Amino acid sequence: MSIAVTKPTTRRRAWVEHPLSLPINVSMVLWILSFIAVSLLANAPWAVTPVMFVWLLANSAAIVYVGMHLTVPLDAPRKSESEVVAEGTSLFRDAMYRLRRNQMATGSMVILLLLMLACFSQFALFHLIPVIKGKDRAAFASDSFYALHLDHTRTNEGETYEPPTAQHWFGTDSLGRDLFARTLFGGSVSFLVGIVGTVVSVSVGVSWGAVAGYFGGRVDEWMMRIVDILYGLPFLFLVILIMTLVNGLGNVASSTDQKFAEAAAAEKAGDTDKANAILSEITPDQRTASIVTKFMPPIVVVFVAIGLVSWLTMARITRGQVLSLKEREFVVAARAIGARAPRIIFRHIVPNLMGPVIVYSTLTIPEIMLSEAFLSFVGLGISEPNCSWGSLASEGLAGVNIIKPYWWLMVYPAAALSLSLFGLNFIGDGLRDALDPRSAK
Amino acid sequence: MLLDVKNLKTHFPTQTGLVRAVNGIDLQVREGAAVGIVGESGSGKSVLSMTMMGLVPSPPAIISADQVQFEGKDLLKATASEMRQIRGNRLAMIFQDPMTSLNPFLTIGDQLSEPLLIHKNLTSSQAKKRVIELLASVGIPDPVARYRSYPHEFSGGMRQRAMVAMAVACGPALLIADEPTTALDVTIQAQILELMQSIRQNEGTAVILITHDMGVAAGFCDEIYVMYAGRVVERGPTERLFAEPTHPYTKALLSSVPRLDDPPGGRFRTIPGQPPDLTNLPVGCAFSPRCPYVIDTCRKEVPPLTTVPGESVAREKACFVEIRGKEAGQ
């Protein structure tokens, strides 16, 4: 008589059996099909889109690979009590263990990391290679790797609106700029906006909400009414207002800078009187504008402006949590050892908020990236020659028409944007499940 | 006198009326003494301790007293920052539930070093050294490794030991222990009480032990205060109070403790009736509706705390009736 041995489920089956495997597999297939459809519609032969195809395959492979190897299989036994004790786990480590079991979230994390790595390496190499090689950006040979795949500002009159080729993997735009480089650059801008905006929104929102919730009473009343009022104002209206003001400032600054340049040129030519005349025309306000813009370029203003209007929900979430946390006994205990309010708020209460805050901020990053995309779409935000995924998609949309569809202009940036938005949302969901101790399986 | 409280009142205005949680309490604690405060749930024991610690938010609470003198300073007149200097430093507290009074997100070491960082201006490495000594002194094995543990990795008894270590970290003159053993099982209870006893003997720390467990109070304290409905109904040295209670409530409490020589199968002796509604106290003695010795005066006047006659030691009771040697209903 043989002893019945339960056959261990393979990792592969664990991936297929995962409840979320159906939606992600279906969406992968749909995604590939849509690319094929677009390629056919554009009458682009397969040969010219190998990179796109490889890129897609790599992404799909990454998801599957991650699902199979990096995550803990669903049927893996949970570590025994003694093992856990021997390791010594913090709540955070425990949460990370649960997160690793979530295949969607882990897969998204890897893809997102790869995407960010690609984007930021373009950003870094674009700026660093000229410094290392000691030559000007324009001095690179037009068929060098730098000029073809890294320089998103190089225009080429002979190569406008080229579909994806072996040279220009993602095609070129109306000025002959390489879309691959532009997509990567746009990615770093979009990610930066998302991350910096979220950092601003988290730090403002958490501090505001924690202070309001902890002190309660009249302080709470006033602080939360301010939040309510800001809630009442249309979010994009505020950003547009800030951006318009800053753009005005930028215009003043650039005309002032031009005058400075003229004066410098005149001085160089030996015409001191003319230089002095130009300089005396510049008003102190114009000088201030010029200096302010040096320290706060418009791109930084986009970051901060979006961050400053998106902390409201964070403040409300934090306040609600703090209201219940401050009645907990460990807060009373902290007061009993003579701790001051700031210490109690930021050392005892805020760490306990980390769960909801981390979850909400991973969901804030895509939200802010979308806002930035919208702002760039309507023409505020990022200005040429810089670009973001949003501005690229808006340019691309202009290029899509029935007679001559320049589909690649829109598809690549939009796909990259939606891929990262999906990824961030999956990570947010995964974190929410992982950080909730009650969901521990 | 280390702590001298006179006529302390803590009232909470609520929708249904004024809750008189602490209603005129006198309390004296000498240096190094062990004082027990016993009483049933809702008798105001915890509110009393929180009020002395300055942890009852006011407003909404209405706190008044003739004096709350601690080490020559009136705690009720102290400013918030003076109060912070005293709390955790000279006057420390151990909470009832060690499960919830430690912050789950900070390591034990971090939490124990906090009072030292706040009050003793130690550097973090000095504090760490001191915390490891403290952990060892409260009997936590392998304190160096345990310094980095999180509260959820500690058992209930270990957490309460850590709480005791945190409370005594700065060498307080008075330790208020608010039901420190209620959440623990009996063997751990004994260990924690032993630990507190040794701290008291070695450091000369006075302890106020708040409990509803008569056995714990009898074993630990020199002097016992019995509270009922926000007032002290009887106080006296432990042996005399237990041997011969002079207040009907104390007597009823003591007789409700199950005894080993009780006949098996018998019913538990309980105190009939309910504790009074603190928003609507009876006119006279708060215990009068439940008291088997009640006389008419009890329903008209609040009995003052007076010295018990015929005793060689200082004892006080708040009762008009002489119940010693009497049976209920006589």
PDB file of N, CA, C and O in Angstrom, chain A residues 186-251:
ATOM      1  N   GLY A 186      10.621  61.621 -21.891  1.00  0.00           N
ATOM      2  CA  GLY A 186       9.290  61.930 -21.353  1.00  0.00           C
ATOM      3  C   GLY A 186       8.987  61.080 -20.140  1.00  0.00           C
ATOM      4  O   GLY A 186       8.366  61.541 -19.182  1.00  0.00           O
ATOM      5  N   GLY A 187       9.467  59.830 -20.154  1.00  0.00           N
ATOM      6  CA  GLY A 187       9.254  58.950 -19.017  1.00  0.00           C
ATOM      7  C   GLY A 187       9.908  59.487 -17.761  1.00  0.00           C
ATOM      8  O   GLY A 187       9.297  59.521 -16.696  1.00  0.00           O
ATOM      9  N   SER A 188      11.169  59.957 -17.907  1.00  0.00           N
ATOM     10  CA  SER A 188      11.814  60.445 -16.683  1.00  0.00           C
ATOM     11  C   SER A 188      11.081  61.669 -16.144  1.00  0.00           C
ATOM     12  O   SER A 188      10.932  61.825 -14.934  1.00  0.00           O
ATOM     13  N   VAL A 189      10.610  62.532 -17.058  1.00  0.00           N
ATOM     14  CA  VAL A 189       9.861  63.706 -16.593  1.00  0.00           C
ATOM     15  C   VAL A 189       8.572  63.262 -15.904  1.00  0.00           C
ATOM     16  O   VAL A 189       8.247  63.711 -14.797  1.00  0.00           O
ATOM     17  N   SER A 190       7.845  62.343 -16.546  1.00  0.00           N
ATOM     18  CA  SER A 190       6.584  61.897 -15.954  1.00  0.00           C
ATOM     19  C   SER A 190       6.807  61.256 -14.593  1.00  0.00           C
ATOM     20  O   SER A 190       6.102  61.552 -13.633  1.00  0.00           O
ATOM     21  N   PHE A 191       7.817  60.369 -14.507  1.00  0.00           N
ATOM     22  CA  PHE A 191       8.092  59.725 -13.218  1.00  0.00           C
ATOM     23  C   PHE A 191       8.498  60.752 -12.171  1.00  0.00           C
ATOM     24  O   PHE A 191       8.074  60.695 -11.024  1.00  0.00           O
ATOM     25  N   LEU A 192       9.332  61.712 -12.604  1.00  0.00           N
ATOM     26  CA  LEU A 192       9.771  62.722 -11.640  1.00  0.00           C
ATOM     27  C   LEU A 192       8.594  63.536 -11.137  1.00  0.00           C
ATOM     28  O   LEU A 192       8.472  63.791  -9.937  1.00  0.00           O
ATOM     29  N   VAL A 193       7.727  63.944 -12.068  1.00  0.00           N
ATOM     30  CA  VAL A 193       6.538  64.694 -11.647  1.00  0.00           C
ATOM     31  C   VAL A 193       5.741  63.866 -10.651  1.00  0.00           C
ATOM     32  O   VAL A 193       5.352  64.342  -9.588  1.00  0.00           O
ATOM     33  N   GLY A 194       5.544  62.590 -11.011  1.00  0.00           N
ATOM     34  CA  GLY A 194       4.766  61.726 -10.124  1.00  0.00           C
ATOM     35  C   GLY A 194       5.396  61.592  -8.761  1.00  0.00           C
ATOM     36  O   GLY A 194       4.735  61.744  -7.738  1.00  0.00           O
ATOM     37  N   ILE A 195       6.704  61.365  -8.734  1.00  0.00           N
ATOM     38  CA  ILE A 195       7.360  61.092  -7.449  1.00  0.00           C
ATOM     39  C   ILE A 195       7.498  62.362  -6.630  1.00  0.00           C
ATOM     40  O   ILE A 195       7.126  62.396  -5.446  1.00  0.00           O
ATOM     41  N   VAL A 196       8.002  63.435  -7.262  1.00  0.00           N
ATOM     42  CA  VAL A 196       8.172  64.677  -6.500  1.00  0.00           C
ATOM     43  C   VAL A 196       6.811  65.198  -6.033  1.00  0.00           C
ATOM     44  O   VAL A 196       6.642  65.590  -4.870  1.00  0.00           O
ATOM     45  N   GLY A 197       5.833  65.157  -6.949  1.00  0.00           N
ATOM     46  CA  GLY A 197       4.497  65.612  -6.568  1.00  0.00           C
ATOM     47  C   GLY A 197       3.950  64.809  -5.406  1.00  0.00           C
ATOM     48  O   GLY A 197       3.363  65.361  -4.475  1.00  0.00           O
ATOM     49  N   THR A 198       4.195  63.499  -5.424  1.00  0.00           N
ATOM     50  CA  THR A 198       3.695  62.659  -4.328  1.00  0.00           C
ATOM     51  C   THR A 198       4.429  62.959  -3.032  1.00  0.00           C
ATOM     52  O   THR A 198       3.814  63.018  -1.966  1.00  0.00           O
ATOM     53  N   VAL A 199       5.737  63.176  -3.131  1.00  0.00           N
ATOM     54  CA  VAL A 199       6.487  63.508  -1.916  1.00  0.00           C
ATOM     55  C   VAL A 199       5.944  64.797  -1.302  1.00  0.00           C
ATOM     56  O   VAL A 199       5.683  64.878  -0.094  1.00  0.00           O
ATOM     57  N   VAL A 200       5.718  65.807  -2.168  1.00  0.00           N
ATOM     58  CA  VAL A 200       5.157  67.064  -1.662  1.00  0.00           C
ATOM     59  C   VAL A 200       3.781  66.797  -1.042  1.00  0.00           C
ATOM     60  O   VAL A 200       3.495  67.219   0.086  1.00  0.00           O
ATOM     61  N   SER A 201       2.957  66.067  -1.771  1.00  0.00           N
ATOM     62  CA  SER A 201       1.591  65.868  -1.290  1.00  0.00           C
ATOM     63  C   SER A 201       1.569  65.046  -0.010  1.00  0.00           C
ATOM     64  O   SER A 201       0.813  65.331   0.913  1.00  0.00           O
ATOM     65  N   VAL A 202       2.458  64.036   0.089  1.00  0.00           N
ATOM     66  CA  VAL A 202       2.486  63.220   1.307  1.00  0.00           C
ATOM     67  C   VAL A 202       2.997  64.045   2.479  1.00  0.00           C
ATOM     68  O   VAL A 202       2.415  64.032   3.564  1.00  0.00           O
ATOM     69  N   SER A 203       4.080  64.808   2.270  1.00  0.00           N
ATOM     70  CA  SER A 203       4.623  65.506   3.435  1.00  0.00           C
ATOM     71  C   SER A 203       3.656  66.580   3.912  1.00  0.00           C
ATOM     72  O   SER A 203       3.440  66.725   5.122  1.00  0.00           O
ATOM     73  N   VAL A 204       3.068  67.328   2.976  1.00  0.00           N
ATOM     74  CA  VAL A 204       2.110  68.346   3.406  1.00  0.00           C
ATOM     75  C   VAL A 204       0.869  67.687   4.000  1.00  0.00           C
ATOM     76  O   VAL A 204       0.438  68.024   5.108  1.00  0.00           O
ATOM     77  N   GLY A 205       0.322  66.705   3.278  1.00  0.00           N
ATOM     78  CA  GLY A 205      -0.935  66.097   3.704  1.00  0.00           C
ATOM     79  C   GLY A 205      -0.826  65.394   5.045  1.00  0.00           C
ATOM     80  O   GLY A 205      -1.667  65.580   5.917  1.00  0.00           O
ATOM     81  N   VAL A 206       0.251  64.613   5.228  1.00  0.00           N
ATOM     82  CA  VAL A 206       0.383  63.867   6.479  1.00  0.00           C
ATOM     83  C   VAL A 206       0.594  64.821   7.648  1.00  0.00           C
ATOM     84  O   VAL A 206      -0.039  64.681   8.703  1.00  0.00           O
ATOM     85  N   SER A 207       1.467  65.824   7.471  1.00  0.00           N
ATOM     86  CA  SER A 207       1.696  66.748   8.586  1.00  0.00           C
ATOM     87  C   SER A 207       0.407  67.481   8.927  1.00  0.00           C
ATOM     88  O   SER A 207       0.029  67.596  10.099  1.00  0.00           O
ATOM     89  N   TRP A 208      -0.263  67.983   7.903  1.00  0.00           N
ATOM     90  CA  TRP A 208      -1.496  68.750   8.124  1.00  0.00           C
ATOM     91  C   TRP A 208      -2.540  67.898   8.850  1.00  0.00           C
ATOM     92  O   TRP A 208      -3.073  68.292   9.888  1.00  0.00           O
ATOM     93  N   GLY A 209      -2.782  66.711   8.295  1.00  0.00           N
ATOM     94  CA  GLY A 209      -3.812  65.846   8.867  1.00  0.00           C
ATOM     95  C   GLY A 209      -3.445  65.377  10.268  1.00  0.00           C
ATOM     96  O   GLY A 209      -4.295  65.316  11.155  1.00  0.00           O
ATOM     97  N   ALA A 210      -2.156  65.067  10.477  1.00  0.00           N
ATOM     98  CA  ALA A 210      -1.755  64.553  11.786  1.00  0.00           C
ATOM     99  C   ALA A 210      -1.887  65.634  12.850  1.00  0.00           C
ATOM    100  O   ALA A 210      -2.371  65.378  13.952  1.00  0.00           O
ATOM    101  N   VAL A 211      -1.475  66.848  12.507  1.00  0.00           N
ATOM    102  CA  VAL A 211      -1.578  67.941  13.478  1.00  0.00           C
ATOM    103  C   VAL A 211      -3.046  68.228  13.783  1.00  0.00           C
ATOM    104  O   VAL A 211      -3.453  68.326  14.948  1.00  0.00           O
ATOM    105  N   ALA A 212      -3.863  68.307  12.728  1.00  0.00           N
ATOM    106  CA  ALA A 212      -5.295  68.578  12.944  1.00  0.00           C
ATOM    107  C   ALA A 212      -5.919  67.489  13.801  1.00  0.00           C
ATOM    108  O   ALA A 212      -6.621  67.773  14.777  1.00  0.00           O
ATOM    109  N   GLY A 213      -5.638  66.235  13.455  1.00  0.00           N
ATOM    110  CA  GLY A 213      -6.253  65.131  14.184  1.00  0.00           C
ATOM    111  C   GLY A 213      -5.776  65.049  15.616  1.00  0.00           C
ATOM    112  O   GLY A 213      -6.556  64.801  16.526  1.00  0.00           O
ATOM    113  N   TYR A 214      -4.473  65.298  15.839  1.00  0.00           N
ATOM    114  CA  TYR A 214      -3.945  65.123  17.185  1.00  0.00           C
ATOM    115  C   TYR A 214      -4.435  66.214  18.125  1.00  0.00           C
ATOM    116  O   TYR A 214      -4.853  65.933  19.238  1.00  0.00           O
ATOM    117  N   PHE A 215      -4.408  67.459  17.673  1.00  0.00           N
ATOM    118  CA  PHE A 215      -4.810  68.527  18.587  1.00  0.00           C
ATOM    119  C   PHE A 215      -6.320  68.624  18.717  1.00  0.00           C
ATOM    120  O   PHE A 215      -6.827  69.002  19.762  1.00  0.00           O
ATOM    121  N   GLY A 216      -7.021  68.258  17.646  1.00  0.00           N
ATOM    122  CA  GLY A 216      -8.478  68.221  17.726  1.00  0.00           C
ATOM    123  C   GLY A 216      -9.075  69.596  18.000  1.00  0.00           C
ATOM    124  O   GLY A 216      -8.415  70.631  17.869  1.00  0.00           O
ATOM    125  N   GLY A 217     -10.329  69.590  18.368  1.00  0.00           N
ATOM    126  CA  GLY A 217     -11.012  70.816  18.793  1.00  0.00           C
ATOM    127  C   GLY A 217     -10.989  71.911  17.742  1.00  0.00           C
ATOM    128  O   GLY A 217     -11.228  71.659  16.567  1.00  0.00           O
ATOM    129  N   ARG A 218     -10.660  73.113  18.179  1.00  0.00           N
ATOM    130  CA  ARG A 218     -10.750  74.260  17.290  1.00  0.00           C
ATOM    131  C   ARG A 218      -9.680  74.211  16.197  1.00  0.00           C
ATOM    132  O   ARG A 218      -9.922  74.570  15.049  1.00  0.00           O
ATOM    133  N   VAL A 219      -8.475  73.746  16.567  1.00  0.00           N
ATOM    134  CA  VAL A 219      -7.383  73.628  15.589  1.00  0.00           C
ATOM    135  C   VAL A 219      -7.839  72.741  14.431  1.00  0.00           C
ATOM    136  O   VAL A 219      -7.727  73.097  13.253  1.00  0.00           O
ATOM    137  N   ASP A 220      -8.379  71.574  14.806  1.00  0.00           N
ATOM    138  CA  ASP A 220      -8.870  70.608  13.832  1.00  0.00           C
ATOM    139  C   ASP A 220      -9.928  71.248  12.947  1.00  0.00           C
ATOM    140  O   ASP A 220      -9.881  71.163  11.716  1.00  0.00           O
ATOM    141  N   GLU A 221     -10.881  71.902  13.619  1.00  0.00           N
ATOM    142  CA  GLU A 221     -11.999  72.545  12.926  1.00  0.00           C
ATOM    143  C   GLU A 221     -11.481  73.492  11.838  1.00  0.00           C
ATOM    144  O   GLU A 221     -11.844  73.373  10.666  1.00  0.00           O
ATOM    145  N   TRP A 222     -10.582  74.389  12.205  1.00  0.00           N
ATOM    146  CA  TRP A 222     -10.065  75.374  11.251  1.00  0.00           C
ATOM    147  C   TRP A 222      -9.258  74.716  10.144  1.00  0.00           C
ATOM    148  O   TRP A 222      -9.439  75.032   8.967  1.00  0.00           O
ATOM    149  N   MET A 223      -8.360  73.803  10.536  1.00  0.00           N
ATOM    150  CA  MET A 223      -7.484  73.213   9.524  1.00  0.00           C
ATOM    151  C   MET A 223      -8.299  72.413   8.509  1.00  0.00           C
ATOM    152  O   MET A 223      -8.040  72.470   7.309  1.00  0.00           O
ATOM    153  N   MET A 224      -9.305  71.693   8.995  1.00  0.00           N
ATOM    154  CA  MET A 224     -10.071  70.880   8.058  1.00  0.00           C
ATOM    155  C   MET A 224     -11.015  71.730   7.217  1.00  0.00           C
ATOM    156  O   MET A 224     -11.331  71.362   6.084  1.00  0.00           O
ATOM    157  N   ARG A 225     -11.465  72.887   7.753  1.00  0.00           N
ATOM    158  CA  ARG A 225     -12.303  73.758   6.914  1.00  0.00           C
ATOM    159  C   ARG A 225     -11.489  74.307   5.755  1.00  0.00           C
ATOM    160  O   ARG A 225     -11.984  74.448   4.641  1.00  0.00           O
ATOM    161  N   ILE A 226     -10.191  74.607   6.032  1.00  0.00           N
ATOM    162  CA  ILE A 226      -9.328  75.075   4.941  1.00  0.00           C
ATOM    163  C   ILE A 226      -9.250  73.991   3.862  1.00  0.00           C
ATOM    164  O   ILE A 226      -9.357  74.277   2.663  1.00  0.00           O
ATOM    165  N   VAL A 227      -9.085  72.758   4.305  1.00  0.00           N
ATOM    166  CA  VAL A 227      -9.040  71.643   3.350  1.00  0.00           C
ATOM    167  C   VAL A 227     -10.347  71.586   2.553  1.00  0.00           C
ATOM    168  O   VAL A 227     -10.341  71.437   1.332  1.00  0.00           O
ATOM    169  N   ASP A 228     -11.481  71.735   3.273  1.00  0.00           N
ATOM    170  CA  ASP A 228     -12.778  71.694   2.581  1.00  0.00           C
ATOM    171  C   ASP A 228     -12.878  72.772   1.516  1.00  0.00           C
ATOM    172  O   ASP A 228     -13.363  72.530   0.411  1.00  0.00           O
ATOM    173  N   ILE A 229     -12.404  73.983   1.880  1.00  0.00           N
ATOM    174  CA  ILE A 229     -12.485  75.090   0.919  1.00  0.00           C
ATOM    175  C   ILE A 229     -11.652  74.777  -0.315  1.00  0.00           C
ATOM    176  O   ILE A 229     -12.087  74.930  -1.449  1.00  0.00           O
ATOM    177  N   LEU A 230     -10.415  74.276  -0.057  1.00  0.00           N
ATOM    178  CA  LEU A 230      -9.554  73.941  -1.196  1.00  0.00           C
ATOM    179  C   LEU A 230     -10.170  72.822  -2.034  1.00  0.00           C
ATOM    180  O   LEU A 230     -10.035  72.800  -3.247  1.00  0.00           O
ATOM    181  N   TYR A 231     -10.855  71.899  -1.348  1.00  0.00           N
ATOM    182  CA  TYR A 231     -11.549  70.832  -2.065  1.00  0.00           C
ATOM    183  C   TYR A 231     -12.590  71.408  -3.011  1.00  0.00           C
ATOM    184  O   TYR A 231     -12.822  70.903  -4.106  1.00  0.00           O
ATOM    185  N   GLY A 232     -13.228  72.470  -2.536  1.00  0.00           N
ATOM    186  CA  GLY A 232     -14.294  73.067  -3.330  1.00  0.00           C
ATOM    187  C   GLY A 232     -13.789  73.703  -4.608  1.00  0.00           C
ATOM    188  O   GLY A 232     -14.509  73.779  -5.596  1.00  0.00           O
ATOM    189  N   LEU A 233     -12.540  74.170  -4.585  1.00  0.00           N
ATOM    190  CA  LEU A 233     -11.998  74.779  -5.807  1.00  0.00           C
ATOM    191  C   LEU A 233     -11.616  73.681  -6.774  1.00  0.00           C
ATOM    192  O   LEU A 233     -11.050  72.676  -6.378  1.00  0.00           O
ATOM    193  N   PRO A 234     -11.923  73.883  -8.055  1.00  0.00           N
ATOM    194  CA  PRO A 234     -11.534  72.847  -9.024  1.00  0.00           C
ATOM    195  C   PRO A 234     -10.015  72.703  -9.050  1.00  0.00           C
ATOM    196  O   PRO A 234      -9.295  73.688  -9.166  1.00  0.00           O
ATOM    197  N   PHE A 235      -9.584  71.475  -8.917  1.00  0.00           N
ATOM    198  CA  PHE A 235      -8.168  71.149  -8.788  1.00  0.00           C
ATOM    199  C   PHE A 235      -7.342  71.677  -9.963  1.00  0.00           C
ATOM    200  O   PHE A 235      -6.349  72.379  -9.789  1.00  0.00           O
ATOM    201  N   LEU A 236      -7.812  71.391 -11.182  1.00  0.00           N
ATOM    202  CA  LEU A 236      -7.001  71.795 -12.334  1.00  0.00           C
ATOM    203  C   LEU A 236      -7.021  73.296 -12.529  1.00  0.00           C
ATOM    204  O   LEU A 236      -6.056  73.886 -12.992  1.00  0.00           O
ATOM    205  N   PHE A 237      -8.139  73.914 -12.116  1.00  0.00           N
ATOM    206  CA  PHE A 237      -8.229  75.360 -12.191  1.00  0.00           C
ATOM    207  C   PHE A 237      -7.089  76.001 -11.392  1.00  0.00           C
ATOM    208  O   PHE A 237      -6.417  76.922 -11.846  1.00  0.00           O
ATOM    209  N   LEU A 238      -6.864  75.447 -10.187  1.00  0.00           N
ATOM    210  CA  LEU A 238      -5.789  75.966  -9.333  1.00  0.00           C
ATOM    211  C   LEU A 238      -4.434  75.802 -10.004  1.00  0.00           C
ATOM    212  O   LEU A 238      -3.638  76.745 -10.060  1.00  0.00           O
ATOM    213  N   VAL A 239      -4.196  74.583 -10.507  1.00  0.00           N
ATOM    214  CA  VAL A 239      -2.898  74.334 -11.140  1.00  0.00           C
ATOM    215  C   VAL A 239      -2.729  75.254 -12.340  1.00  0.00           C
ATOM    216  O   VAL A 239      -1.669  75.854 -12.543  1.00  0.00           O
ATOM    217  N   ILE A 240      -3.804  75.393 -13.134  1.00  0.00           N
ATOM    218  CA  ILE A 240      -3.715  76.235 -14.329  1.00  0.00           C
ATOM    219  C   ILE A 240      -3.418  77.668 -13.921  1.00  0.00           C
ATOM    220  O   ILE A 240      -2.587  78.357 -14.534  1.00  0.00           O
ATOM    221  N   LEU A 241      -4.056  78.107 -12.829  1.00  0.00           N
ATOM    222  CA  LEU A 241      -3.810  79.459 -12.333  1.00  0.00           C
ATOM    223  C   LEU A 241      -2.338  79.626 -11.975  1.00  0.00           C
ATOM    224  O   LEU A 241      -1.669  80.569 -12.421  1.00  0.00           O
ATOM    225  N   ILE A 242      -1.827  78.664 -11.192  1.00  0.00           N
ATOM    226  CA  ILE A 242      -0.419  78.742 -10.784  1.00  0.00           C
ATOM    227  C   ILE A 242       0.481  78.722 -12.009  1.00  0.00           C
ATOM    228  O   ILE A 242       1.400  79.535 -12.158  1.00  0.00           O
ATOM    229  N   MET A 243       0.160  77.812 -12.952  1.00  0.00           N
ATOM    230  CA  MET A 243       1.009  77.672 -14.134  1.00  0.00           C
ATOM    231  C   MET A 243       0.985  78.934 -14.988  1.00  0.00           C
ATOM    232  O   MET A 243       2.008  79.347 -15.527  1.00  0.00           O
ATOM    233  N   THR A 244      -0.191  79.559 -15.108  1.00  0.00           N
ATOM    234  CA  THR A 244      -0.280  80.764 -15.909  1.00  0.00           C
ATOM    235  C   THR A 244       0.562  81.873 -15.292  1.00  0.00           C
ATOM    236  O   THR A 244       1.307  82.574 -15.991  1.00  0.00           O
ATOM    237  N   LEU A 245       0.432  82.014 -13.971  1.00  0.00           N
ATOM    238  CA  LEU A 245       1.240  83.012 -13.278  1.00  0.00           C
ATOM    239  C   LEU A 245       2.720  82.761 -13.536  1.00  0.00           C
ATOM    240  O   LEU A 245       3.478  83.683 -13.871  1.00  0.00           O
ATOM    241  N   VAL A 246       3.115  81.503 -13.397  1.00  0.00           N
ATOM    242  CA  VAL A 246       4.530  81.175 -13.561  1.00  0.00           C
ATOM    243  C   VAL A 246       4.971  81.383 -15.000  1.00  0.00           C
ATOM    244  O   VAL A 246       6.069  81.882 -15.259  1.00  0.00           O
ATOM    245  N   ASN A 247       4.084  81.024 -15.948  1.00  0.00           N
ATOM    246  CA  ASN A 247       4.430  81.251 -17.354  1.00  0.00           C
ATOM    247  C   ASN A 247       4.640  82.737 -17.624  1.00  0.00           C
ATOM    248  O   ASN A 247       5.561  83.118 -18.346  1.00  0.00           O
ATOM    249  N   GLY A 248       3.765  83.582 -17.047  1.00  0.00           N
ATOM    250  CA  GLY A 248       3.923  85.025 -17.185  1.00  0.00           C
ATOM    251  C   GLY A 248       5.278  85.469 -16.664  1.00  0.00           C
ATOM    252  O   GLY A 248       6.021  86.202 -17.331  1.00  0.00           O
ATOM    253  N   LEU A 249       5.601  84.939 -15.484  1.00  0.00           N
ATOM    254  CA  LEU A 249       6.895  85.241 -14.870  1.00  0.00           C
ATOM    255  C   LEU A 249       8.018  84.794 -15.791  1.00  0.00           C
ATOM    256  O   LEU A 249       8.998  85.509 -16.007  1.00  0.00           O
ATOM    257  N   GLY A 250       7.841  83.593 -16.369  1.00  0.00           N
ATOM    258  CA  GLY A 250       8.847  83.053 -17.267  1.00  0.00           C
ATOM    259  C   GLY A 250       9.051  83.943 -18.483  1.00  0.00           C
ATOM    260  O   GLY A 250      10.184  84.188 -18.909  1.00  0.00           O
ATOM    261  N   ASN A 251       7.943  84.479 -19.029  1.00  0.00           N
ATOM    262  CA  ASN A 251       8.056  85.369 -20.183  1.00  0.00           C
ATOM    263  C   ASN A 251       8.850  86.618 -19.836  1.00  0.00           C
ATOM    264  O   ASN A 251       9.749  87.025 -20.573  1.00  0.00           O
TER     265      ASN A 251
END
